[in-house]
């Protein structure tokens, strides 16, 4: 497939999540750290398309494979959302747009978890994908 010039690439902006999902996530994040994983799991069970919820689960998984699984689901939920809003497999999804950050966060957390389990080729693919999505990508975006 021929590479599209930068000026011809579509920029996709995801909408913010519904208020109820955002409020439930904030409540779960405000719980005691010992119960956060359970609280976040309940939120995601109620709002399975909430990519930010999957990103939070990926940050709190107990084992590398658990973090990987949460990040992978969030990444795929994010791809579904991107496609629903016009992304056709190419184009920009920028970190500078706050509503895009949960998807990009899942992608970075997937990369980190892949590194933890030794999936070197996936780590490299994700690094390239991040730069395709946002040519201004900086790994410091998500510390």
mmCIF file of N, CA and C in Angstrom:
data_model
loop_
_atom_site.group_PDB
_atom_site.id
_atom_site.type_symbol
_atom_site.label_atom_id
_atom_site.label_comp_id
_atom_site.label_asym_id
_atom_site.label_seq_id
_atom_site.Cartn_x
_atom_site.Cartn_y
_atom_site.Cartn_z
ATOM 1 N N UNK A 1 0.842 -1.171 0.000
ATOM 2 C CA UNK A 1 0.000 0.000 0.000
ATOM 3 C C UNK A 1 0.893 1.242 0.000
ATOM 4 N N UNK A 2 0.569 2.192 -0.851
ATOM 5 C CA UNK A 2 1.351 3.426 -0.938
ATOM 6 C C UNK A 2 1.140 4.273 0.307
ATOM 7 N N UNK A 3 2.191 4.903 0.719
ATOM 8 C CA UNK A 3 2.144 5.765 1.904
ATOM 9 C C UNK A 3 1.415 7.070 1.557
ATOM 10 N N UNK A 4 0.465 7.451 2.363
ATOM 11 C CA UNK A 4 -0.252 8.709 2.153
ATOM 12 C C UNK A 4 0.601 9.876 2.643
ATOM 13 N N UNK A 5 0.612 10.964 1.894
ATOM 14 C CA UNK A 5 1.300 12.153 2.411
ATOM 15 C C UNK A 5 0.635 12.614 3.702
ATOM 16 N N UNK A 6 1.420 13.185 4.582
ATOM 17 C CA UNK A 6 0.901 13.627 5.881
ATOM 18 C C UNK A 6 -0.339 14.502 5.726
ATOM 19 N N UNK A 7 -0.343 15.408 4.769
ATOM 20 C CA UNK A 7 -1.461 16.339 4.608
ATOM 21 C C UNK A 7 -2.745 15.624 4.188
ATOM 22 N N UNK A 8 -2.631 14.419 3.623
ATOM 23 C CA UNK A 8 -3.806 13.685 3.149
ATOM 24 C C UNK A 8 -4.347 12.692 4.171
ATOM 25 N N UNK A 9 -3.784 12.657 5.340
ATOM 26 C CA UNK A 9 -4.233 11.704 6.352
ATOM 27 C C UNK A 9 -5.350 12.303 7.193
ATOM 28 N N UNK A 10 -6.371 11.528 7.377
ATOM 29 C CA UNK A 10 -7.533 11.902 8.180
ATOM 30 C C UNK A 10 -7.155 11.884 9.659
ATOM 31 N N UNK A 11 -7.662 12.831 10.397
ATOM 32 C CA UNK A 11 -7.455 12.836 11.855
ATOM 33 C C UNK A 11 -8.741 12.396 12.531
ATOM 34 N N UNK A 12 -8.638 11.403 13.394
ATOM 35 C CA UNK A 12 -9.804 10.877 14.096
ATOM 36 C C UNK A 12 -9.783 11.371 15.530
ATOM 37 N N UNK A 13 -10.932 11.824 15.970
ATOM 38 C CA UNK A 13 -11.100 12.278 17.350
ATOM 39 C C UNK A 13 -12.223 11.452 17.963
ATOM 40 N N UNK A 14 -11.880 10.740 19.021
ATOM 41 C CA UNK A 14 -12.888 9.964 19.735
ATOM 42 C C UNK A 14 -13.689 10.882 20.651
ATOM 43 N N UNK A 15 -14.973 10.591 20.831
ATOM 44 C CA UNK A 15 -15.760 11.404 21.756
ATOM 45 C C UNK A 15 -15.430 11.010 23.199
ATOM 46 N N UNK A 16 -15.701 11.897 24.139
ATOM 47 C CA UNK A 16 -15.521 11.507 25.541
ATOM 48 C C UNK A 16 -16.560 10.442 25.910
ATOM 49 N N UNK A 17 -16.264 9.644 26.924
ATOM 50 C CA UNK A 17 -17.238 8.624 27.330
ATOM 51 C C UNK A 17 -18.476 9.272 27.937
ATOM 52 N N UNK A 18 -19.565 8.520 28.005
ATOM 53 C CA UNK A 18 -20.775 9.048 28.640
ATOM 54 C C UNK A 18 -20.500 9.432 30.097
ATOM 55 N N UNK A 19 -21.243 10.416 30.571
ATOM 56 C CA UNK A 19 -21.049 10.897 31.948
ATOM 57 C C UNK A 19 -21.139 9.789 32.985
ATOM 58 N N UNK A 20 -22.110 8.895 32.843
ATOM 59 C CA UNK A 20 -22.288 7.825 33.836
ATOM 60 C C UNK A 20 -21.053 6.939 33.912
ATOM 61 N N UNK A 21 -20.470 6.615 32.776
ATOM 62 C CA UNK A 21 -19.268 5.777 32.760
ATOM 63 C C UNK A 21 -18.083 6.530 33.350
ATOM 64 N N UNK A 22 -17.955 7.788 32.996
ATOM 65 C CA UNK A 22 -16.848 8.608 33.510
ATOM 66 C C UNK A 22 -16.964 8.758 35.029
ATOM 67 N N UNK A 23 -18.164 8.979 35.528
ATOM 68 C CA UNK A 23 -18.380 9.118 36.973
ATOM 69 C C UNK A 23 -18.116 7.812 37.709
ATOM 70 N N UNK A 24 -18.536 6.700 37.123
ATOM 71 C CA UNK A 24 -18.288 5.392 37.748
ATOM 72 C C UNK A 24 -16.794 5.108 37.814
ATOM 73 N N UNK A 25 -16.076 5.465 36.762
ATOM 74 C CA UNK A 25 -14.625 5.264 36.748
ATOM 75 C C UNK A 25 -13.953 6.127 37.821
ATOM 76 N N UNK A 26 -14.366 7.368 37.918
ATOM 77 C CA UNK A 26 -13.791 8.256 38.939
ATOM 78 C C UNK A 26 -14.055 7.715 40.340
ATOM 79 N N UNK A 27 -15.238 7.195 40.576
ATOM 80 C CA UNK A 27 -15.560 6.616 41.887
ATOM 81 C C UNK A 27 -14.685 5.404 42.182
ATOM 82 N N UNK A 28 -14.497 4.557 41.190
ATOM 83 C CA UNK A 28 -13.656 3.363 41.379
ATOM 84 C C UNK A 28 -12.212 3.756 41.667
ATOM 85 N N UNK A 29 -11.733 4.785 40.983
ATOM 86 C CA UNK A 29 -10.352 5.233 41.201
ATOM 87 C C UNK A 29 -10.171 5.874 42.570
ATOM 88 N N UNK A 30 -11.271 6.329 43.168
ATOM 89 C CA UNK A 30 -11.200 6.964 44.488
ATOM 90 C C UNK A 30 -11.251 5.949 45.625
ATOM 91 N N UNK A 31 -11.419 4.672 45.308
ATOM 92 C CA UNK A 31 -11.489 3.658 46.355
ATOM 93 C C UNK A 31 -10.094 3.340 46.886
ATOM 94 N N UNK A 32 -10.078 2.611 47.970
ATOM 95 C CA UNK A 32 -8.833 2.154 48.580
ATOM 96 C C UNK A 32 -8.030 1.344 47.559
ATOM 97 N N UNK A 33 -6.711 1.553 47.489
ATOM 98 C CA UNK A 33 -5.896 0.813 46.518
ATOM 99 C C UNK A 33 -6.066 -0.714 46.593
ATOM 100 N N UNK A 34 -6.363 -1.230 47.771
ATOM 101 C CA UNK A 34 -6.540 -2.679 47.920
ATOM 102 C C UNK A 34 -7.806 -3.188 47.232
ATOM 103 N N UNK A 35 -8.761 -2.311 47.012
ATOM 104 C CA UNK A 35 -10.020 -2.731 46.389
ATOM 105 C C UNK A 35 -10.222 -2.128 44.994
ATOM 106 N N UNK A 36 -9.253 -1.361 44.518
ATOM 107 C CA UNK A 36 -9.412 -0.686 43.230
ATOM 108 C C UNK A 36 -9.598 -1.646 42.064
ATOM 109 N N UNK A 37 -8.829 -2.718 42.027
ATOM 110 C CA UNK A 37 -8.942 -3.648 40.906
ATOM 111 C C UNK A 37 -10.361 -4.219 40.833
ATOM 112 N N UNK A 38 -10.908 -4.568 41.970
ATOM 113 C CA UNK A 38 -12.282 -5.092 42.012
ATOM 114 C C UNK A 38 -13.281 -4.021 41.595
ATOM 115 N N UNK A 39 -13.091 -2.804 42.092
ATOM 116 C CA UNK A 39 -13.998 -1.704 41.746
ATOM 117 C C UNK A 39 -13.915 -1.378 40.252
ATOM 118 N N UNK A 40 -12.705 -1.356 39.714
ATOM 119 C CA UNK A 40 -12.539 -1.086 38.284
ATOM 120 C C UNK A 40 -13.146 -2.198 37.440
ATOM 121 N N UNK A 41 -12.978 -3.430 37.884
ATOM 122 C CA UNK A 41 -13.566 -4.557 37.154
ATOM 123 C C UNK A 41 -15.079 -4.429 37.079
ATOM 124 N N UNK A 42 -15.698 -3.991 38.165
ATOM 125 C CA UNK A 42 -17.149 -3.808 38.179
ATOM 126 C C UNK A 42 -17.567 -2.708 37.202
ATOM 127 N N UNK A 43 -16.808 -1.631 37.153
ATOM 128 C CA UNK A 43 -17.124 -0.534 36.226
ATOM 129 C C UNK A 43 -17.023 -1.026 34.788
ATOM 130 N N UNK A 44 -15.949 -1.740 34.478
ATOM 131 C CA UNK A 44 -15.761 -2.222 33.108
ATOM 132 C C UNK A 44 -16.813 -3.272 32.744
ATOM 133 N N UNK A 45 -17.234 -4.076 33.710
ATOM 134 C CA UNK A 45 -18.308 -5.032 33.444
ATOM 135 C C UNK A 45 -19.606 -4.307 33.084
ATOM 136 N N UNK A 46 -19.851 -3.167 33.737
ATOM 137 C CA UNK A 46 -21.044 -2.368 33.443
ATOM 138 C C UNK A 46 -20.892 -1.522 32.175
ATOM 139 N N UNK A 47 -19.651 -1.173 31.842
ATOM 140 C CA UNK A 47 -19.362 -0.298 30.697
ATOM 141 C C UNK A 47 -18.214 -0.910 29.886
ATOM 142 N N UNK A 48 -18.445 -2.023 29.200
ATOM 143 C CA UNK A 48 -17.346 -2.745 28.538
ATOM 144 C C UNK A 48 -16.667 -1.990 27.397
ATOM 145 N N UNK A 49 -17.303 -0.945 26.881
ATOM 146 C CA UNK A 49 -16.662 -0.163 25.820
ATOM 147 C C UNK A 49 -15.858 1.005 26.370
ATOM 148 N N UNK A 50 -15.779 1.125 27.689
ATOM 149 C CA UNK A 50 -15.043 2.228 28.324
ATOM 150 C C UNK A 50 -13.543 1.948 28.252
ATOM 151 N N UNK A 51 -12.908 2.453 27.233
ATOM 152 C CA UNK A 51 -11.489 2.194 27.000
ATOM 153 C C UNK A 51 -10.648 2.675 28.178
ATOM 154 N N UNK A 52 -11.019 3.786 28.774
ATOM 155 C CA UNK A 52 -10.273 4.301 29.938
ATOM 156 C C UNK A 52 -10.305 3.304 31.096
ATOM 157 N N UNK A 53 -11.389 2.584 31.244
ATOM 158 C CA UNK A 53 -11.477 1.566 32.288
ATOM 159 C C UNK A 53 -10.498 0.436 32.044
ATOM 160 N N UNK A 54 -10.404 -0.017 30.797
ATOM 161 C CA UNK A 54 -9.439 -1.060 30.446
ATOM 162 C C UNK A 54 -8.009 -0.572 30.672
ATOM 163 N N UNK A 55 -7.761 0.709 30.356
ATOM 164 C CA UNK A 55 -6.420 1.269 30.573
ATOM 165 C C UNK A 55 -6.064 1.248 32.053
ATOM 166 N N UNK A 56 -7.026 1.568 32.903
ATOM 167 C CA UNK A 56 -6.777 1.553 34.347
ATOM 168 C C UNK A 56 -6.560 0.129 34.856
ATOM 169 N N UNK A 57 -7.335 -0.818 34.344
ATOM 170 C CA UNK A 57 -7.117 -2.217 34.719
ATOM 171 C C UNK A 57 -5.720 -2.671 34.299
ATOM 172 N N UNK A 58 -5.308 -2.266 33.100
ATOM 173 C CA UNK A 58 -3.982 -2.651 32.601
ATOM 174 C C UNK A 58 -2.859 -2.102 33.483
ATOM 175 N N UNK A 59 -3.108 -0.974 34.110
ATOM 176 C CA UNK A 59 -2.093 -0.389 34.999
ATOM 177 C C UNK A 59 -2.033 -1.113 36.340
ATOM 178 N N UNK A 60 -3.116 -1.801 36.690
ATOM 179 C CA UNK A 60 -3.212 -2.375 38.036
ATOM 180 C C UNK A 60 -3.215 -3.901 38.060
ATOM 181 N N UNK A 61 -3.121 -4.532 36.914
ATOM 182 C CA UNK A 61 -3.095 -5.989 36.881
ATOM 183 C C UNK A 61 -1.965 -6.529 37.749
ATOM 184 N N UNK A 62 -2.217 -7.689 38.352
ATOM 185 C CA UNK A 62 -1.259 -8.246 39.311
ATOM 186 C C UNK A 62 -0.059 -8.910 38.658
ATOM 187 N N UNK A 63 -0.235 -9.447 37.481
ATOM 188 C CA UNK A 63 0.820 -10.177 36.781
ATOM 189 C C UNK A 63 0.978 -9.612 35.372
ATOM 190 N N UNK A 64 2.155 -9.774 34.766
ATOM 191 C CA UNK A 64 2.350 -9.259 33.406
ATOM 192 C C UNK A 64 1.303 -9.749 32.403
ATOM 193 N N UNK A 65 0.933 -11.014 32.455
ATOM 194 C CA UNK A 65 -0.025 -11.533 31.483
ATOM 195 C C UNK A 65 -1.415 -10.947 31.713
ATOM 196 N N UNK A 66 -1.733 -10.647 32.955
ATOM 197 C CA UNK A 66 -3.010 -9.999 33.267
ATOM 198 C C UNK A 66 -3.009 -8.568 32.725
ATOM 199 N N UNK A 67 -1.926 -7.847 32.927
ATOM 200 C CA UNK A 67 -1.816 -6.487 32.392
ATOM 201 C C UNK A 67 -1.898 -6.509 30.864
ATOM 202 N N UNK A 68 -1.231 -7.493 30.276
ATOM 203 C CA UNK A 68 -1.249 -7.651 28.821
ATOM 204 C C UNK A 68 -2.680 -7.869 28.327
ATOM 205 N N UNK A 69 -3.407 -8.758 28.990
ATOM 206 C CA UNK A 69 -4.771 -9.073 28.569
ATOM 207 C C UNK A 69 -5.684 -7.847 28.675
ATOM 208 N N UNK A 70 -5.606 -7.133 29.787
ATOM 209 C CA UNK A 70 -6.429 -5.929 29.941
ATOM 210 C C UNK A 70 -6.086 -4.897 28.860
ATOM 211 N N UNK A 71 -4.797 -4.686 28.634
ATOM 212 C CA UNK A 71 -4.376 -3.701 27.637
ATOM 213 C C UNK A 71 -4.809 -4.116 26.235
ATOM 214 N N UNK A 72 -4.730 -5.406 25.937
ATOM 215 C CA UNK A 72 -5.121 -5.904 24.612
ATOM 216 C C UNK A 72 -6.621 -5.693 24.386
ATOM 217 N N UNK A 73 -7.444 -5.980 25.387
ATOM 218 C CA UNK A 73 -8.885 -5.759 25.240
ATOM 219 C C UNK A 73 -9.164 -4.266 25.047
ATOM 220 N N UNK A 74 -8.522 -3.428 25.853
ATOM 221 C CA UNK A 74 -8.720 -1.985 25.714
ATOM 222 C C UNK A 74 -8.298 -1.471 24.354
ATOM 223 N N UNK A 75 -7.197 -1.989 23.863
ATOM 224 C CA UNK A 75 -6.705 -1.617 22.535
ATOM 225 C C UNK A 75 -7.739 -1.992 21.467
ATOM 226 N N UNK A 76 -8.275 -3.198 21.545
ATOM 227 C CA UNK A 76 -9.265 -3.617 20.550
ATOM 228 C C UNK A 76 -10.577 -2.859 20.689
ATOM 229 N N UNK A 77 -10.991 -2.559 21.917
ATOM 230 C CA UNK A 77 -12.183 -1.721 22.103
ATOM 231 C C UNK A 77 -11.930 -0.339 21.510
ATOM 232 N N UNK A 78 -10.718 0.164 21.672
ATOM 233 C CA UNK A 78 -10.355 1.454 21.097
ATOM 234 C C UNK A 78 -10.372 1.429 19.579
ATOM 235 N N UNK A 79 -9.855 0.351 18.987
ATOM 236 C CA UNK A 79 -9.909 0.229 17.520
ATOM 237 C C UNK A 79 -11.348 0.226 17.025
ATOM 238 N N UNK A 80 -12.222 -0.484 17.744
ATOM 239 C CA UNK A 80 -13.647 -0.489 17.378
ATOM 240 C C UNK A 80 -14.212 0.928 17.397
ATOM 241 N N UNK A 81 -13.881 1.672 18.445
ATOM 242 C CA UNK A 81 -14.373 3.057 18.550
ATOM 243 C C UNK A 81 -13.801 3.923 17.438
ATOM 244 N N UNK A 82 -12.513 3.776 17.163
ATOM 245 C CA UNK A 82 -11.898 4.563 16.086
ATOM 246 C C UNK A 82 -12.583 4.299 14.751
ATOM 247 N N UNK A 83 -12.829 3.041 14.464
ATOM 248 C CA UNK A 83 -13.493 2.701 13.197
ATOM 249 C C UNK A 83 -14.897 3.292 13.135
ATOM 250 N N UNK A 84 -15.581 3.287 14.262
ATOM 251 C CA UNK A 84 -16.933 3.855 14.309
ATOM 252 C C UNK A 84 -16.922 5.363 14.056
ATOM 253 N N UNK A 85 -15.785 6.006 14.306
ATOM 254 C CA UNK A 85 -15.686 7.451 14.103
ATOM 255 C C UNK A 85 -14.838 7.819 12.896
ATOM 256 N N UNK A 86 -14.731 6.883 11.932
ATOM 257 C CA UNK A 86 -14.167 7.221 10.640
ATOM 258 C C UNK A 86 -12.732 6.812 10.389
ATOM 259 N N UNK A 87 -12.070 6.227 11.351
ATOM 260 C CA UNK A 87 -10.687 5.806 11.136
ATOM 261 C C UNK A 87 -10.696 4.560 10.278
ATOM 262 N N UNK A 88 -9.957 4.578 9.213
ATOM 263 C CA UNK A 88 -9.952 3.450 8.284
ATOM 264 C C UNK A 88 -8.666 2.656 8.295
ATOM 265 N N UNK A 89 -7.966 2.655 9.406
ATOM 266 C CA UNK A 89 -6.718 1.906 9.477
ATOM 267 C C UNK A 89 -5.497 2.755 9.215
ATOM 268 N N UNK A 90 -5.724 3.957 8.776
ATOM 269 C CA UNK A 90 -4.648 4.924 8.548
ATOM 270 C C UNK A 90 -5.146 6.286 8.991
ATOM 271 N N UNK A 91 -4.246 7.091 9.435
ATOM 272 C CA UNK A 91 -4.610 8.435 9.845
ATOM 273 C C UNK A 91 -4.160 8.702 11.265
ATOM 274 N N UNK A 92 -4.407 9.907 11.678
ATOM 275 C CA UNK A 92 -3.885 10.371 12.956
ATOM 276 C C UNK A 92 -4.871 10.167 14.096
ATOM 277 N N UNK A 93 -4.329 9.818 15.224
ATOM 278 C CA UNK A 93 -5.048 9.739 16.499
ATOM 279 C C UNK A 93 -4.078 10.369 17.495
ATOM 280 N N UNK A 94 -4.255 11.626 17.750
ATOM 281 C CA UNK A 94 -3.232 12.389 18.483
ATOM 282 C C UNK A 94 -3.454 12.421 19.996
ATOM 283 N N UNK A 95 -2.332 12.363 20.698
ATOM 284 C CA UNK A 95 -2.320 12.473 22.158
ATOM 285 C C UNK A 95 -2.815 13.843 22.596
ATOM 286 N N UNK A 96 -2.580 14.871 21.813
ATOM 287 C CA UNK A 96 -2.975 16.234 22.188
ATOM 288 C C UNK A 96 -4.494 16.379 22.309
ATOM 289 N N UNK A 97 -5.246 15.415 21.801
ATOM 290 C CA UNK A 97 -6.697 15.401 21.943
ATOM 291 C C UNK A 97 -7.042 14.529 23.148
ATOM 292 N N UNK A 98 -7.490 15.115 24.249
ATOM 293 C CA UNK A 98 -7.704 14.345 25.487
ATOM 294 C C UNK A 98 -8.583 13.102 25.336
ATOM 295 N N UNK A 99 -9.600 13.165 24.493
ATOM 296 C CA UNK A 99 -10.495 12.012 24.357
ATOM 297 C C UNK A 99 -9.831 10.834 23.632
ATOM 298 N N UNK A 100 -8.705 11.065 22.991
ATOM 299 C CA UNK A 100 -7.952 9.980 22.345
ATOM 300 C C UNK A 100 -6.987 9.291 23.313
ATOM 301 N N UNK A 101 -6.732 9.903 24.436
ATOM 302 C CA UNK A 101 -5.706 9.397 25.349
ATOM 303 C C UNK A 101 -5.979 8.009 25.917
ATOM 304 N N UNK A 102 -7.213 7.638 26.261
ATOM 305 C CA UNK A 102 -7.413 6.271 26.764
ATOM 306 C C UNK A 102 -6.977 5.202 25.762
ATOM 307 N N UNK A 103 -7.285 5.403 24.481
ATOM 308 C CA UNK A 103 -6.844 4.437 23.472
ATOM 309 C C UNK A 103 -5.325 4.379 23.413
ATOM 310 N N UNK A 104 -4.690 5.525 23.316
ATOM 311 C CA UNK A 104 -3.230 5.554 23.233
ATOM 312 C C UNK A 104 -2.597 5.011 24.512
ATOM 313 N N UNK A 105 -3.241 5.243 25.646
ATOM 314 C CA UNK A 105 -2.755 4.701 26.915
ATOM 315 C C UNK A 105 -2.800 3.177 26.884
ATOM 316 N N UNK A 106 -3.889 2.615 26.394
ATOM 317 C CA UNK A 106 -3.972 1.150 26.265
ATOM 318 C C UNK A 106 -2.871 0.631 25.352
ATOM 319 N N UNK A 107 -2.613 1.343 24.276
ATOM 320 C CA UNK A 107 -1.580 0.911 23.348
ATOM 321 C C UNK A 107 -0.208 0.906 24.017
ATOM 322 N N UNK A 108 0.096 1.955 24.760
ATOM 323 C CA UNK A 108 1.387 2.016 25.468
ATOM 324 C C UNK A 108 1.450 0.937 26.547
ATOM 325 N N UNK A 109 0.377 0.728 27.250
ATOM 326 C CA UNK A 109 0.379 -0.306 28.299
ATOM 327 C C UNK A 109 0.479 -1.700 27.682
ATOM 328 N N UNK A 110 -0.082 -1.884 26.504
ATOM 329 C CA UNK A 110 0.089 -3.146 25.783
ATOM 330 C C UNK A 110 1.565 -3.327 25.419
ATOM 331 N N UNK A 111 2.182 -2.273 24.962
ATOM 332 C CA UNK A 111 3.603 -2.334 24.611
ATOM 333 C C UNK A 111 4.448 -2.707 25.836
ATOM 334 N N UNK A 112 4.177 -2.076 26.958
ATOM 335 C CA UNK A 112 4.936 -2.354 28.178
ATOM 336 C C UNK A 112 4.716 -3.787 28.660
ATOM 337 N N UNK A 113 3.477 -4.245 28.604
ATOM 338 C CA UNK A 113 3.192 -5.610 29.023
ATOM 339 C C UNK A 113 3.821 -6.613 28.055
ATOM 340 N N UNK A 114 3.806 -6.302 26.770
ATOM 341 C CA UNK A 114 4.460 -7.170 25.789
ATOM 342 C C UNK A 114 5.952 -7.276 26.091
ATOM 343 N N UNK A 115 6.545 -6.165 26.486
ATOM 344 C CA UNK A 115 7.961 -6.176 26.871
ATOM 345 C C UNK A 115 8.168 -7.088 28.078
ATOM 346 N N UNK A 116 7.258 -7.004 29.040
ATOM 347 C CA UNK A 116 7.369 -7.821 30.244
ATOM 348 C C UNK A 116 7.298 -9.321 29.944
ATOM 349 N N UNK A 117 6.508 -9.703 28.945
ATOM 350 C CA UNK A 117 6.371 -11.127 28.650
ATOM 351 C C UNK A 117 7.289 -11.576 27.513
ATOM 352 N N UNK A 118 8.129 -10.671 27.027
ATOM 353 C CA UNK A 118 9.120 -11.042 26.027
ATOM 354 C C UNK A 118 8.646 -11.019 24.587
ATOM 355 N N UNK A 119 7.586 -10.301 24.302
ATOM 356 C CA UNK A 119 7.063 -10.173 22.936
ATOM 357 C C UNK A 119 7.752 -9.018 22.215
ATOM 358 N N UNK A 120 9.029 -9.194 21.930
ATOM 359 C CA UNK A 120 9.859 -8.126 21.367
ATOM 360 C C UNK A 120 9.327 -7.587 20.044
ATOM 361 N N UNK A 121 8.873 -8.460 19.166
ATOM 362 C CA UNK A 121 8.380 -7.980 17.871
ATOM 363 C C UNK A 121 7.137 -7.110 18.046
ATOM 364 N N UNK A 122 6.290 -7.448 19.017
ATOM 365 C CA UNK A 122 5.105 -6.623 19.266
ATOM 366 C C UNK A 122 5.499 -5.261 19.823
ATOM 367 N N UNK A 123 6.484 -5.243 20.691
ATOM 368 C CA UNK A 123 6.980 -3.978 21.243
ATOM 369 C C UNK A 123 7.424 -3.059 20.107
ATOM 370 N N UNK A 124 8.144 -3.599 19.162
ATOM 371 C CA UNK A 124 8.639 -2.806 18.026
ATOM 372 C C UNK A 124 7.498 -2.346 17.117
ATOM 373 N N UNK A 125 6.542 -3.235 16.853
ATOM 374 C CA UNK A 125 5.386 -2.855 16.018
ATOM 375 C C UNK A 125 4.595 -1.721 16.652
ATOM 376 N N UNK A 126 4.404 -1.809 17.953
ATOM 377 C CA UNK A 126 3.635 -0.772 18.647
ATOM 378 C C UNK A 126 4.378 0.555 18.611
ATOM 379 N N UNK A 127 5.684 0.526 18.769
ATOM 380 C CA UNK A 127 6.465 1.770 18.706
ATOM 381 C C UNK A 127 6.246 2.467 17.359
ATOM 382 N N UNK A 128 6.278 1.698 16.277
ATOM 383 C CA UNK A 128 6.042 2.269 14.951
ATOM 384 C C UNK A 128 4.610 2.753 14.784
ATOM 385 N N UNK A 129 3.663 1.990 15.329
ATOM 386 C CA UNK A 129 2.250 2.353 15.226
ATOM 387 C C UNK A 129 1.968 3.660 15.953
ATOM 388 N N UNK A 130 2.566 3.826 17.132
ATOM 389 C CA UNK A 130 2.378 5.077 17.881
ATOM 390 C C UNK A 130 2.826 6.278 17.049
ATOM 391 N N UNK A 131 3.941 6.141 16.349
ATOM 392 C CA UNK A 131 4.437 7.246 15.519
ATOM 393 C C UNK A 131 3.567 7.467 14.277
ATOM 394 N N UNK A 132 2.960 6.399 13.762
ATOM 395 C CA UNK A 132 2.021 6.574 12.647
ATOM 396 C C UNK A 132 0.776 7.322 13.109
ATOM 397 N N UNK A 133 0.289 6.978 14.297
ATOM 398 C CA UNK A 133 -0.912 7.612 14.826
ATOM 399 C C UNK A 133 -0.675 9.060 15.212
ATOM 400 N N UNK A 134 0.497 9.318 15.764
ATOM 401 C CA UNK A 134 0.829 10.668 16.215
ATOM 402 C C UNK A 134 2.312 10.912 15.953
ATOM 403 N N UNK A 135 2.642 11.553 14.819
ATOM 404 C CA UNK A 135 4.046 11.785 14.485
ATOM 405 C C UNK A 135 4.806 12.583 15.550
ATOM 406 N N UNK A 136 4.078 13.260 16.419
ATOM 407 C CA UNK A 136 4.705 14.002 17.514
ATOM 408 C C UNK A 136 4.781 13.169 18.789
ATOM 409 N N UNK A 137 4.539 11.861 18.680
ATOM 410 C CA UNK A 137 4.506 11.001 19.860
ATOM 411 C C UNK A 137 5.786 11.139 20.662
ATOM 412 N N UNK A 138 5.604 11.195 21.977
ATOM 413 C CA UNK A 138 6.720 11.252 22.914
ATOM 414 C C UNK A 138 6.414 10.228 24.005
ATOM 415 N N UNK A 139 7.341 9.311 24.262
ATOM 416 C CA UNK A 139 7.102 8.286 25.277
ATOM 417 C C UNK A 139 6.849 8.899 26.660
ATOM 418 N N UNK A 140 7.233 10.141 26.843
ATOM 419 C CA UNK A 140 6.971 10.826 28.119
ATOM 420 C C UNK A 140 5.495 11.204 28.271
ATOM 421 N N UNK A 141 4.702 11.056 27.199
ATOM 422 C CA UNK A 141 3.269 11.351 27.309
ATOM 423 C C UNK A 141 2.639 10.538 28.422
ATOM 424 N N UNK A 142 3.062 9.304 28.538
ATOM 425 C CA UNK A 142 2.509 8.405 29.553
ATOM 426 C C UNK A 142 3.652 7.886 30.395
ATOM 427 N N UNK A 143 3.861 8.523 31.510
ATOM 428 C CA UNK A 143 4.976 8.123 32.366
ATOM 429 C C UNK A 143 4.630 6.901 33.165
#
